[in-house]
Amino acid sequence: MDAESTQRSMTSFEWDQQRLSMRNREAALTMWTGLGAILSLLLTCFLGSLWRTEERTAFSVILMLVLLIVSVILFFTAAKRDERWNVVCSLINHAGIGLAVLILLDVLGLDIRLRQLAMSGLPAAAILFGIVMIYVGMEEQNRKNLLYVGAAVFGLAVLVSLYQFYHLRTEFWLCTAVCALLSCVNLGALIWSAAAPEERSAYRGLAVASFAIYLLLAVAALIAFALAILSSSNRDSKSTKKLFSWSKSRKSSGSGSIGVGSSSAGSGSVRSSGFGTGYPSRRRSYVPSYLWYYGLYHGFGRSRTDSAAGPMTEEERLAEKARLRRRRWIVFSLVAAIVILVIVLAVIFGRG
């Protein structure tokens, strides 16, 4: 092989390595963004649980709308000039998503229990972590299929969580569904950017994905908030009419007027949970570093046949590929086992 052919071969090899490294960075960015979104959601709900007043819901609605307006302005102004502003938009959107979930919890009259709240983020986080770990070490031709399978798994997790929430009405299943939905959309952003990595920005894809979830949950929260106010006003109106008719009947029968104490007791019989909902309260007792896991696969997904380490015989090349394949499947099996264990423990300790 002459020097020119060797140079062309090395250039092609270096380009493949650079492209592979860029895809690994995008996968790492997706994982860290997804984990950050889950943590932001849970932290917002936790901080909201420390402020147990009726004004909390109204304040959350105002703040949610303000954050949405700020994020939209940044997305169409600063992010157009510098894509790093997309990260800022994503962070703002994740805070707004947490507020939207907090509003839904208030309107539905659900208590925020810290253990259940913490456990609700583990299933989605574990699945996202496992998918990215396997993605980094998997052969390039199988990566796209893995992402589609991961998106399907997240979709199934969302449906199962919503089904359980419909029957049990606990904060654990609601937050689990939202966390799975966040991770699913983030994975969709990775699929979108990986289809044309030279043309599509992973930062922008993640920002758009967070906007989609933000708008969906914001609309749901506003509708629930409006229905809660209407329900509360209707209940108060009916209670006032019933109290007035009862007072009039007592006066006509000569039993005397209703005192202040009895009137207060009558109006206090209408109890709402959260912000006047009328629902019964269910009271039960640049890119982040990825070297820490990329190093785990160093040598697992790359063989001597992929580099200029020297000539190998066909038998040695086949033996090397078989050895790397076995090591890769061992790591994949361990990651899958850890993910399944975390999910099972989270459901056991979080659903109670």
mmCIF file of C-alpha atoms in Angstrom:
data_model
loop_
_atom_site.group_PDB
_atom_site.id
_atom_site.type_symbol
_atom_site.label_atom_id
_atom_site.label_comp_id
_atom_site.label_asym_id
_atom_site.label_seq_id
_atom_site.Cartn_x
_atom_site.Cartn_y
_atom_site.Cartn_z
ATOM 1 C CA MET A 1 0.000 0.000 0.000
ATOM 2 C CA ASP A 2 1.522 3.343 -1.003
ATOM 3 C CA ALA A 3 1.660 6.421 1.235
ATOM 4 C CA GLU A 4 -1.269 8.147 -0.452
ATOM 5 C CA SER A 5 -3.585 5.154 0.044
ATOM 6 C CA THR A 6 -2.493 4.856 3.656
ATOM 7 C CA GLN A 7 -3.276 8.536 4.234
ATOM 8 C CA ARG A 8 -6.723 8.191 2.695
ATOM 9 C CA SER A 9 -7.387 5.110 4.846
ATOM 10 C CA MET A 10 -6.317 6.856 8.028
ATOM 11 C CA THR A 11 -8.404 9.908 7.170
ATOM 12 C CA SER A 12 -11.461 7.716 6.690
ATOM 13 C CA PHE A 13 -10.773 5.936 9.973
ATOM 14 C CA GLU A 14 -10.328 9.205 11.854
ATOM 15 C CA TRP A 15 -13.560 10.577 10.356
ATOM 16 C CA ASP A 16 -15.465 7.474 11.474
ATOM 17 C CA GLN A 17 -14.058 7.824 14.974
ATOM 18 C CA GLN A 18 -14.977 11.503 15.098
ATOM 19 C CA ARG A 19 -18.522 10.790 13.947
ATOM 20 C CA LEU A 20 -18.853 7.975 16.475
ATOM 21 C CA SER A 21 -17.564 10.223 19.249
ATOM 22 C CA MET A 22 -20.083 12.924 18.295
ATOM 23 C CA ARG A 23 -22.959 10.440 18.481
ATOM 24 C CA ASN A 24 -21.763 9.237 21.872
ATOM 25 C CA ARG A 25 -21.677 12.835 23.089
ATOM 26 C CA GLU A 26 -25.225 13.404 21.874
ATOM 27 C CA ALA A 27 -26.328 10.246 23.686
ATOM 28 C CA ALA A 28 -24.603 11.455 26.852
ATOM 29 C CA LEU A 29 -26.256 14.873 26.463
ATOM 30 C CA THR A 30 -29.644 13.176 26.091
ATOM 31 C CA MET A 31 -29.088 11.095 29.197
ATOM 32 C CA TRP A 32 -27.950 13.996 31.366
ATOM 33 C CA THR A 33 -30.755 16.211 30.083
ATOM 34 C CA GLY A 34 -33.314 13.494 30.806
ATOM 35 C CA LEU A 35 -31.975 12.876 34.294
ATOM 36 C CA GLY A 36 -31.891 16.620 34.923
ATOM 37 C CA ALA A 37 -35.478 16.967 33.752
ATOM 38 C CA ILE A 38 -36.604 14.220 36.136
ATOM 39 C CA LEU A 39 -34.670 15.757 39.025
ATOM 40 C CA SER A 40 -36.069 19.216 38.247
ATOM 41 C CA LEU A 41 -39.632 17.891 38.213
ATOM 42 C CA LEU A 42 -39.254 16.062 41.517
ATOM 43 C CA LEU A 43 -37.436 18.972 43.164
ATOM 44 C CA THR A 44 -40.156 21.419 42.112
ATOM 45 C CA CYS A 45 -42.845 19.169 43.568
ATOM 46 C CA PHE A 46 -40.811 18.763 46.767
ATOM 47 C CA LEU A 47 -40.365 22.517 47.209
ATOM 48 C CA GLY A 48 -44.063 22.995 46.495
ATOM 49 C CA SER A 49 -44.948 20.516 49.235
ATOM 50 C CA LEU A 50 -43.220 22.790 51.763
ATOM 51 C CA TRP A 51 -45.712 25.587 50.993
ATOM 52 C CA ARG A 52 -49.057 24.088 51.941
ATOM 53 C CA THR A 53 -51.470 26.948 51.299
ATOM 54 C CA GLU A 54 -54.333 27.520 48.888
ATOM 55 C CA GLU A 55 -52.415 30.360 47.254
ATOM 56 C CA ARG A 56 -49.750 27.913 46.130
ATOM 57 C CA THR A 57 -51.742 26.771 43.102
ATOM 58 C CA ALA A 58 -52.533 30.286 41.873
ATOM 59 C CA PHE A 59 -48.895 31.332 42.304
ATOM 60 C CA SER A 60 -47.741 28.193 40.436
ATOM 61 C CA VAL A 61 -50.041 29.008 37.517
ATOM 62 C CA ILE A 62 -48.678 32.567 37.233
ATOM 63 C CA LEU A 63 -45.057 31.447 37.501
ATOM 64 C CA MET A 64 -45.611 28.646 34.973
ATOM 65 C CA LEU A 65 -46.956 31.124 32.400
ATOM 66 C CA VAL A 66 -44.133 33.591 33.058
ATOM 67 C CA LEU A 67 -41.490 30.890 32.540
ATOM 68 C CA LEU A 68 -43.185 29.784 29.337
ATOM 69 C CA ILE A 69 -43.133 33.327 27.935
ATOM 70 C CA VAL A 70 -39.468 33.814 28.881
ATOM 71 C CA SER A 71 -38.476 30.495 27.337
ATOM 72 C CA VAL A 72 -40.307 31.215 24.072
ATOM 73 C CA ILE A 73 -38.635 34.631 23.787
ATOM 74 C CA LEU A 74 -35.170 33.150 24.343
ATOM 75 C CA PHE A 75 -35.829 30.318 21.894
ATOM 76 C CA PHE A 76 -36.730 32.669 19.041
ATOM 77 C CA THR A 77 -34.102 35.323 19.802
ATOM 78 C CA ALA A 78 -30.907 34.288 21.616
ATOM 79 C CA ALA A 79 -31.044 30.624 20.609
ATOM 80 C CA LYS A 80 -31.136 31.632 16.947
ATOM 81 C CA ARG A 81 -27.688 33.213 17.322
ATOM 82 C CA ASP A 82 -26.098 30.722 19.723
ATOM 83 C CA GLU A 83 -27.386 27.172 20.107
ATOM 84 C CA ARG A 84 -26.136 27.017 23.684
ATOM 85 C CA TRP A 85 -29.176 29.095 24.632
ATOM 86 C CA ASN A 86 -31.237 26.032 23.772
ATOM 87 C CA VAL A 87 -29.861 24.467 26.933
ATOM 88 C CA VAL A 88 -31.140 27.455 28.928
ATOM 89 C CA CYS A 89 -34.548 27.064 27.287
ATOM 90 C CA SER A 90 -34.584 23.383 28.205
ATOM 91 C CA LEU A 91 -33.780 24.164 31.840
ATOM 92 C CA ILE A 92 -36.553 26.771 32.024
ATOM 93 C CA ASN A 93 -38.985 24.352 30.394
ATOM 94 C CA HIS A 94 -38.147 21.623 32.887
ATOM 95 C CA ALA A 95 -38.862 23.996 35.775
ATOM 96 C CA GLY A 96 -42.196 24.897 34.152
ATOM 97 C CA ILE A 97 -43.026 21.212 33.688
ATOM 98 C CA GLY A 98 -42.489 20.679 37.387
ATOM 99 C CA LEU A 99 -44.869 23.534 38.163
ATOM 100 C CA ALA A 100 -47.486 22.070 35.817
ATOM 101 C CA VAL A 101 -47.290 18.718 37.597
ATOM 102 C CA LEU A 102 -47.537 20.496 40.955
ATOM 103 C CA ILE A 103 -50.714 22.248 39.764
ATOM 104 C CA LEU A 104 -52.214 18.928 38.676
ATOM 105 C CA LEU A 105 -51.389 17.401 42.062
ATOM 106 C CA ASP A 106 -53.079 20.333 43.820
ATOM 107 C CA VAL A 107 -56.172 20.279 41.635
ATOM 108 C CA LEU A 108 -56.580 16.522 41.987
ATOM 109 C CA GLY A 109 -56.165 16.798 45.752
ATOM 110 C CA LEU A 110 -53.200 14.422 45.929
ATOM 111 C CA ASP A 111 -50.811 14.514 48.846
ATOM 112 C CA ILE A 112 -47.094 14.771 48.091
ATOM 113 C CA ARG A 113 -45.325 12.054 50.040
ATOM 114 C CA LEU A 114 -41.553 12.309 49.821
ATOM 115 C CA ARG A 115 -40.748 8.608 49.511
ATOM 116 C CA GLN A 116 -43.297 8.031 46.763
ATOM 117 C CA LEU A 117 -42.166 11.210 45.020
ATOM 118 C CA ALA A 118 -38.515 10.130 45.055
ATOM 119 C CA MET A 119 -39.328 6.609 43.847
ATOM 120 C CA SER A 120 -41.429 7.906 40.941
ATOM 121 C CA GLY A 121 -38.391 9.177 39.063
ATOM 122 C CA LEU A 122 -36.321 6.005 39.314
ATOM 123 C CA PRO A 123 -38.025 3.827 36.631
ATOM 124 C CA ALA A 124 -37.635 6.379 33.827
ATOM 125 C CA ALA A 125 -34.124 7.320 34.964
ATOM 126 C CA ALA A 126 -33.042 3.673 35.080
ATOM 127 C CA ILE A 127 -34.446 2.907 31.614
ATOM 128 C CA LEU A 128 -32.815 5.993 30.094
ATOM 129 C CA PHE A 129 -29.499 5.172 31.752
ATOM 130 C CA GLY A 130 -29.625 1.588 30.506
ATOM 131 C CA ILE A 131 -30.475 2.563 26.941
ATOM 132 C CA VAL A 132 -27.622 5.063 26.706
ATOM 133 C CA MET A 133 -25.132 2.639 28.272
ATOM 134 C CA ILE A 134 -26.038 -0.049 25.760
ATOM 135 C CA TYR A 135 -26.151 2.494 22.924
ATOM 136 C CA VAL A 136 -22.562 3.580 23.549
ATOM 137 C CA GLY A 137 -21.204 0.030 23.405
ATOM 138 C CA MET A 138 -23.411 -1.316 20.635
ATOM 139 C CA GLU A 139 -22.286 -1.827 17.071
ATOM 140 C CA GLU A 140 -23.179 1.096 14.870
ATOM 141 C CA GLN A 141 -25.560 -0.754 12.567
ATOM 142 C CA ASN A 142 -27.806 -1.762 15.499
ATOM 143 C CA ARG A 143 -27.961 1.581 17.296
ATOM 144 C CA LYS A 144 -30.972 2.968 15.453
ATOM 145 C CA ASN A 145 -33.084 -0.091 16.283
ATOM 146 C CA LEU A 146 -32.142 0.240 19.956
ATOM 147 C CA LEU A 147 -33.435 3.812 20.070
ATOM 148 C CA TYR A 148 -36.765 2.792 18.551
ATOM 149 C CA VAL A 149 -37.081 -0.063 21.041
ATOM 150 C CA GLY A 150 -36.268 2.332 23.887
ATOM 151 C CA ALA A 151 -38.923 4.803 22.722
ATOM 152 C CA ALA A 152 -41.463 1.959 22.600
ATOM 153 C CA VAL A 153 -40.507 0.905 26.139
ATOM 154 C CA PHE A 154 -41.022 4.443 27.405
ATOM 155 C CA GLY A 155 -44.366 4.655 25.613
ATOM 156 C CA LEU A 156 -45.466 1.434 27.286
ATOM 157 C CA ALA A 157 -44.305 2.781 30.648
ATOM 158 C CA VAL A 158 -46.419 5.914 30.142
ATOM 159 C CA LEU A 159 -49.535 3.866 29.324
ATOM 160 C CA VAL A 160 -49.062 1.514 32.279
ATOM 161 C CA SER A 161 -48.483 4.411 34.675
ATOM 162 C CA LEU A 162 -51.579 6.279 33.467
ATOM 163 C CA TYR A 163 -53.644 3.097 33.782
ATOM 164 C CA GLN A 164 -52.462 2.613 37.364
ATOM 165 C CA PHE A 165 -53.075 6.279 38.132
ATOM 166 C CA TYR A 166 -56.633 6.038 36.818
ATOM 167 C CA HIS A 167 -57.374 3.266 39.327
ATOM 168 C CA LEU A 168 -55.208 4.261 42.315
ATOM 169 C CA ARG A 169 -55.000 8.086 42.053
ATOM 170 C CA THR A 170 -51.618 8.504 43.744
ATOM 171 C CA GLU A 171 -48.822 10.971 43.092
ATOM 172 C CA PHE A 172 -46.399 8.114 42.455
ATOM 173 C CA TRP A 173 -48.077 6.938 39.256
ATOM 174 C CA LEU A 174 -48.738 10.460 37.951
ATOM 175 C CA CYS A 175 -45.122 11.540 38.372
ATOM 176 C CA THR A 176 -43.911 8.206 36.975
ATOM 177 C CA ALA A 177 -45.970 8.775 33.822
ATOM 178 C CA VAL A 178 -44.641 12.325 33.370
ATOM 179 C CA CYS A 179 -41.023 11.223 33.929
ATOM 180 C CA ALA A 180 -41.409 8.421 31.385
ATOM 181 C CA LEU A 181 -42.964 10.859 28.915
ATOM 182 C CA LEU A 182 -40.073 13.281 29.368
ATOM 183 C CA SER A 183 -37.513 10.529 28.766
ATOM 184 C CA CYS A 184 -39.424 9.239 25.742
ATOM 185 C CA VAL A 185 -39.468 12.665 24.096
ATOM 186 C CA ASN A 186 -35.777 13.220 24.856
ATOM 187 C CA LEU A 187 -35.007 9.884 23.233
ATOM 188 C CA GLY A 188 -37.059 10.993 20.246
ATOM 189 C CA ALA A 189 -34.870 14.101 20.023
ATOM 190 C CA LEU A 190 -31.800 11.844 19.920
ATOM 191 C CA ILE A 191 -33.358 9.803 17.111
ATOM 192 C CA TRP A 192 -34.059 13.023 15.216
ATOM 193 C CA SER A 193 -30.525 14.395 15.568
ATOM 194 C CA ALA A 194 -28.823 11.034 14.911
ATOM 195 C CA ALA A 195 -30.600 10.742 11.560
ATOM 196 C CA ALA A 196 -28.569 13.692 10.217
ATOM 197 C CA PRO A 197 -25.877 14.595 12.780
ATOM 198 C CA GLU A 198 -24.107 17.027 10.424
ATOM 199 C CA GLU A 199 -27.271 19.060 9.861
ATOM 200 C CA ARG A 200 -29.325 18.712 13.060
ATOM 201 C CA SER A 201 -28.416 20.020 16.485
ATOM 202 C CA ALA A 202 -29.024 17.829 19.516
ATOM 203 C CA TYR A 203 -29.368 20.960 21.647
ATOM 204 C CA ARG A 204 -32.204 22.285 19.534
ATOM 205 C CA GLY A 205 -33.905 18.890 19.393
ATOM 206 C CA LEU A 206 -33.907 18.614 23.188
ATOM 207 C CA ALA A 207 -35.220 22.175 23.534
ATOM 208 C CA VAL A 208 -38.084 21.496 21.127
ATOM 209 C CA ALA A 209 -38.847 18.233 22.936
ATOM 210 C CA SER A 210 -39.076 20.020 26.287
ATOM 211 C CA PHE A 211 -41.332 22.662 24.707
ATOM 212 C CA ALA A 212 -43.701 19.943 23.497
ATOM 213 C CA ILE A 213 -44.093 18.432 26.971
ATOM 214 C CA TYR A 214 -44.262 21.878 28.585
ATOM 215 C CA LEU A 215 -47.125 23.018 26.363
ATOM 216 C CA LEU A 216 -48.994 19.729 26.786
ATOM 217 C CA LEU A 217 -48.819 19.775 30.575
ATOM 218 C CA ALA A 218 -49.409 23.540 30.783
ATOM 219 C CA VAL A 219 -52.658 23.203 28.833
ATOM 220 C CA ALA A 220 -53.722 20.258 31.001
ATOM 221 C CA ALA A 221 -52.901 22.178 34.183
ATOM 222 C CA LEU A 222 -54.772 25.304 33.060
ATOM 223 C CA ILE A 223 -57.848 23.295 32.092
ATOM 224 C CA ALA A 224 -57.815 21.450 35.409
ATOM 225 C CA PHE A 225 -57.319 24.722 37.290
ATOM 226 C CA ALA A 226 -60.241 26.379 35.488
ATOM 227 C CA LEU A 227 -62.507 23.388 36.095
ATOM 228 C CA ALA A 228 -61.522 23.392 39.756
ATOM 229 C CA ILE A 229 -62.484 27.061 40.128
ATOM 230 C CA LEU A 230 -65.822 26.490 38.357
ATOM 231 C CA SER A 231 -66.516 23.430 40.480
ATOM 232 C CA SER A 232 -65.690 25.322 43.655
ATOM 233 C CA SER A 233 -67.910 28.297 42.733
ATOM 234 C CA ASN A 234 -70.816 26.013 41.824
ATOM 235 C CA ARG A 235 -70.535 24.132 45.086
ATOM 236 C CA ASP A 236 -70.374 27.367 47.071
ATOM 237 C CA SER A 237 -73.430 28.725 45.216
ATOM 238 C CA LYS A 238 -75.454 25.581 45.863
ATOM 239 C CA SER A 239 -74.409 25.581 49.503
ATOM 240 C CA THR A 240 -75.490 29.225 49.890
ATOM 241 C CA LYS A 241 -78.881 28.582 48.289
ATOM 242 C CA LYS A 242 -79.475 25.533 50.449
ATOM 243 C CA LEU A 243 -78.517 27.452 53.581
ATOM 244 C CA PHE A 244 -80.821 30.382 52.656
ATOM 245 C CA SER A 245 -83.827 28.110 52.019
ATOM 246 C CA TRP A 246 -83.252 26.247 55.294
ATOM 247 C CA SER A 247 -83.019 29.548 57.186
ATOM 248 C CA LYS A 248 -86.252 30.804 55.584
ATOM 249 C CA SER A 249 -88.132 27.612 56.499
ATOM 250 C CA ARG A 250 -87.017 27.866 60.120
ATOM 251 C CA LYS A 251 -88.161 31.501 60.321
ATOM 252 C CA SER A 252 -91.549 30.669 58.865
ATOM 253 C CA SER A 253 -92.018 27.838 61.376
ATOM 254 C CA GLY A 254 -91.212 30.188 64.272
ATOM 255 C CA SER A 255 -88.100 28.359 65.316
ATOM 256 C CA GLY A 256 -86.035 31.521 65.321
ATOM 257 C CA SER A 257 -83.222 32.762 63.129
ATOM 258 C CA ILE A 258 -79.982 31.077 62.510
ATOM 259 C CA GLY A 259 -77.122 32.264 64.644
ATOM 260 C CA VAL A 260 -73.699 33.119 63.459
ATOM 261 C CA GLY A 261 -72.229 29.912 64.803
ATOM 262 C CA SER A 262 -74.693 27.643 62.966
ATOM 263 C CA SER A 263 -74.263 29.602 59.734
ATOM 264 C CA SER A 264 -70.526 29.185 59.974
ATOM 265 C CA ALA A 265 -70.919 25.464 60.539
ATOM 266 C CA GLY A 266 -73.200 25.143 57.514
ATOM 267 C CA SER A 267 -70.858 26.931 55.166
ATOM 268 C CA GLY A 268 -67.900 25.006 56.513
ATOM 269 C CA SER A 269 -69.470 21.689 55.587
ATOM 270 C CA VAL A 270 -68.270 22.087 52.019
ATOM 271 C CA ARG A 271 -64.668 20.943 52.190
ATOM 272 C CA SER A 272 -62.355 21.082 49.255
ATOM 273 C CA SER A 273 -58.903 19.651 48.910
ATOM 274 C CA GLY A 274 -56.105 21.715 47.412
ATOM 275 C CA PHE A 275 -57.308 24.874 45.705
ATOM 276 C CA GLY A 276 -61.077 24.489 45.970
ATOM 277 C CA THR A 277 -61.207 21.399 43.786
ATOM 278 C CA GLY A 278 -64.050 19.467 45.334
ATOM 279 C CA TYR A 279 -62.053 16.273 44.852
ATOM 280 C CA PRO A 280 -61.715 14.046 47.922
ATOM 281 C CA SER A 281 -58.256 13.924 49.376
ATOM 282 C CA ARG A 282 -56.643 10.481 49.273
ATOM 283 C CA ARG A 283 -54.551 10.631 52.385
ATOM 284 C CA ARG A 284 -52.302 7.640 52.747
ATOM 285 C CA SER A 285 -50.665 7.221 56.243
ATOM 286 C CA TYR A 286 -20.629 22.598 26.018
ATOM 287 C CA VAL A 287 -21.420 18.731 26.677
ATOM 288 C CA PRO A 288 -21.424 16.930 30.013
ATOM 289 C CA SER A 289 -18.555 14.526 30.554
ATOM 290 C CA TYR A 290 -19.259 10.964 29.504
ATOM 291 C CA LEU A 291 -15.825 9.423 30.005
ATOM 292 C CA TRP A 292 -16.912 7.627 33.165
ATOM 293 C CA TYR A 293 -18.983 5.162 31.201
ATOM 294 C CA TYR A 294 -17.335 5.483 27.800
ATOM 295 C CA GLY A 295 -14.219 4.076 29.395
ATOM 296 C CA LEU A 296 -16.203 1.019 30.422
ATOM 297 C CA TYR A 297 -16.742 0.181 26.771
ATOM 298 C CA HIS A 298 -13.251 1.114 25.631
ATOM 299 C CA GLY A 299 -12.092 -2.064 24.043
ATOM 300 C CA PHE A 300 -15.561 -3.602 24.242
ATOM 301 C CA GLY A 301 -16.950 -2.026 21.117
ATOM 302 C CA ARG A 302 -13.623 -1.339 19.404
ATOM 303 C CA SER A 303 -11.276 -4.064 18.289
ATOM 304 C CA ARG A 304 -7.815 -4.147 16.856
ATOM 305 C CA THR A 305 -9.438 -4.711 13.496
ATOM 306 C CA ASP A 306 -10.829 -1.165 13.683
ATOM 307 C CA SER A 307 -7.442 0.493 14.077
ATOM 308 C CA ALA A 308 -4.023 0.530 12.569
ATOM 309 C CA ALA A 309 -2.578 -1.735 15.286
ATOM 310 C CA GLY A 310 -0.943 -3.997 12.780
ATOM 311 C CA PRO A 311 -1.910 -6.842 10.477
ATOM 312 C CA MET A 312 -3.912 -9.761 11.860
ATOM 313 C CA THR A 313 -4.662 -13.120 10.398
ATOM 314 C CA GLU A 314 -8.242 -14.031 9.565
ATOM 315 C CA GLU A 315 -8.392 -16.491 12.477
ATOM 316 C CA GLU A 316 -7.126 -13.868 14.922
ATOM 317 C CA ARG A 317 -9.596 -11.324 13.603
ATOM 318 C CA LEU A 318 -12.552 -13.700 14.049
ATOM 319 C CA ALA A 319 -11.385 -14.681 17.535
ATOM 320 C CA GLU A 320 -11.019 -11.021 18.500
ATOM 321 C CA LYS A 321 -14.520 -10.186 17.284
ATOM 322 C CA ALA A 322 -15.994 -13.163 19.158
ATOM 323 C CA ARG A 323 -14.211 -12.120 22.362
ATOM 324 C CA LEU A 324 -15.438 -8.542 22.102
ATOM 325 C CA ARG A 325 -18.951 -9.741 21.345
ATOM 326 C CA ARG A 326 -18.998 -11.900 24.504
ATOM 327 C CA ARG A 327 -17.701 -9.038 26.648
ATOM 328 C CA ARG A 328 -20.271 -6.695 25.155
ATOM 329 C CA TRP A 329 -23.172 -9.017 25.926
ATOM 330 C CA ILE A 330 -21.934 -9.536 29.467
ATOM 331 C CA VAL A 331 -22.036 -5.768 30.061
ATOM 332 C CA PHE A 332 -25.423 -5.483 28.362
ATOM 333 C CA SER A 333 -26.838 -8.228 30.595
ATOM 334 C CA LEU A 334 -25.506 -6.564 33.747
ATOM 335 C CA VAL A 335 -26.948 -3.193 32.745
ATOM 336 C CA ALA A 336 -30.341 -4.748 31.932
ATOM 337 C CA ALA A 337 -30.381 -6.596 35.263
ATOM 338 C CA ILE A 338 -29.609 -3.400 37.194
ATOM 339 C CA VAL A 339 -32.329 -1.488 35.329
ATOM 340 C CA ILE A 340 -34.953 -4.166 36.011
ATOM 341 C CA LEU A 341 -33.943 -4.363 39.690
ATOM 342 C CA VAL A 342 -34.234 -0.587 40.137
ATOM 343 C CA ILE A 343 -37.660 -0.524 38.471
ATOM 344 C CA VAL A 344 -38.989 -3.356 40.633
ATOM 345 C CA LEU A 345 -37.702 -1.790 43.855
ATOM 346 C CA ALA A 346 -39.100 1.635 42.881
ATOM 347 C CA VAL A 347 -42.581 0.177 42.246
ATOM 348 C CA ILE A 348 -42.518 -1.837 45.472
ATOM 349 C CA PHE A 349 -41.480 1.059 47.701
ATOM 350 C CA GLY A 350 -43.292 3.812 45.813
ATOM 351 C CA ARG A 351 -46.788 2.525 45.201
ATOM 352 C CA GLY A 352 -47.684 2.121 48.884
#
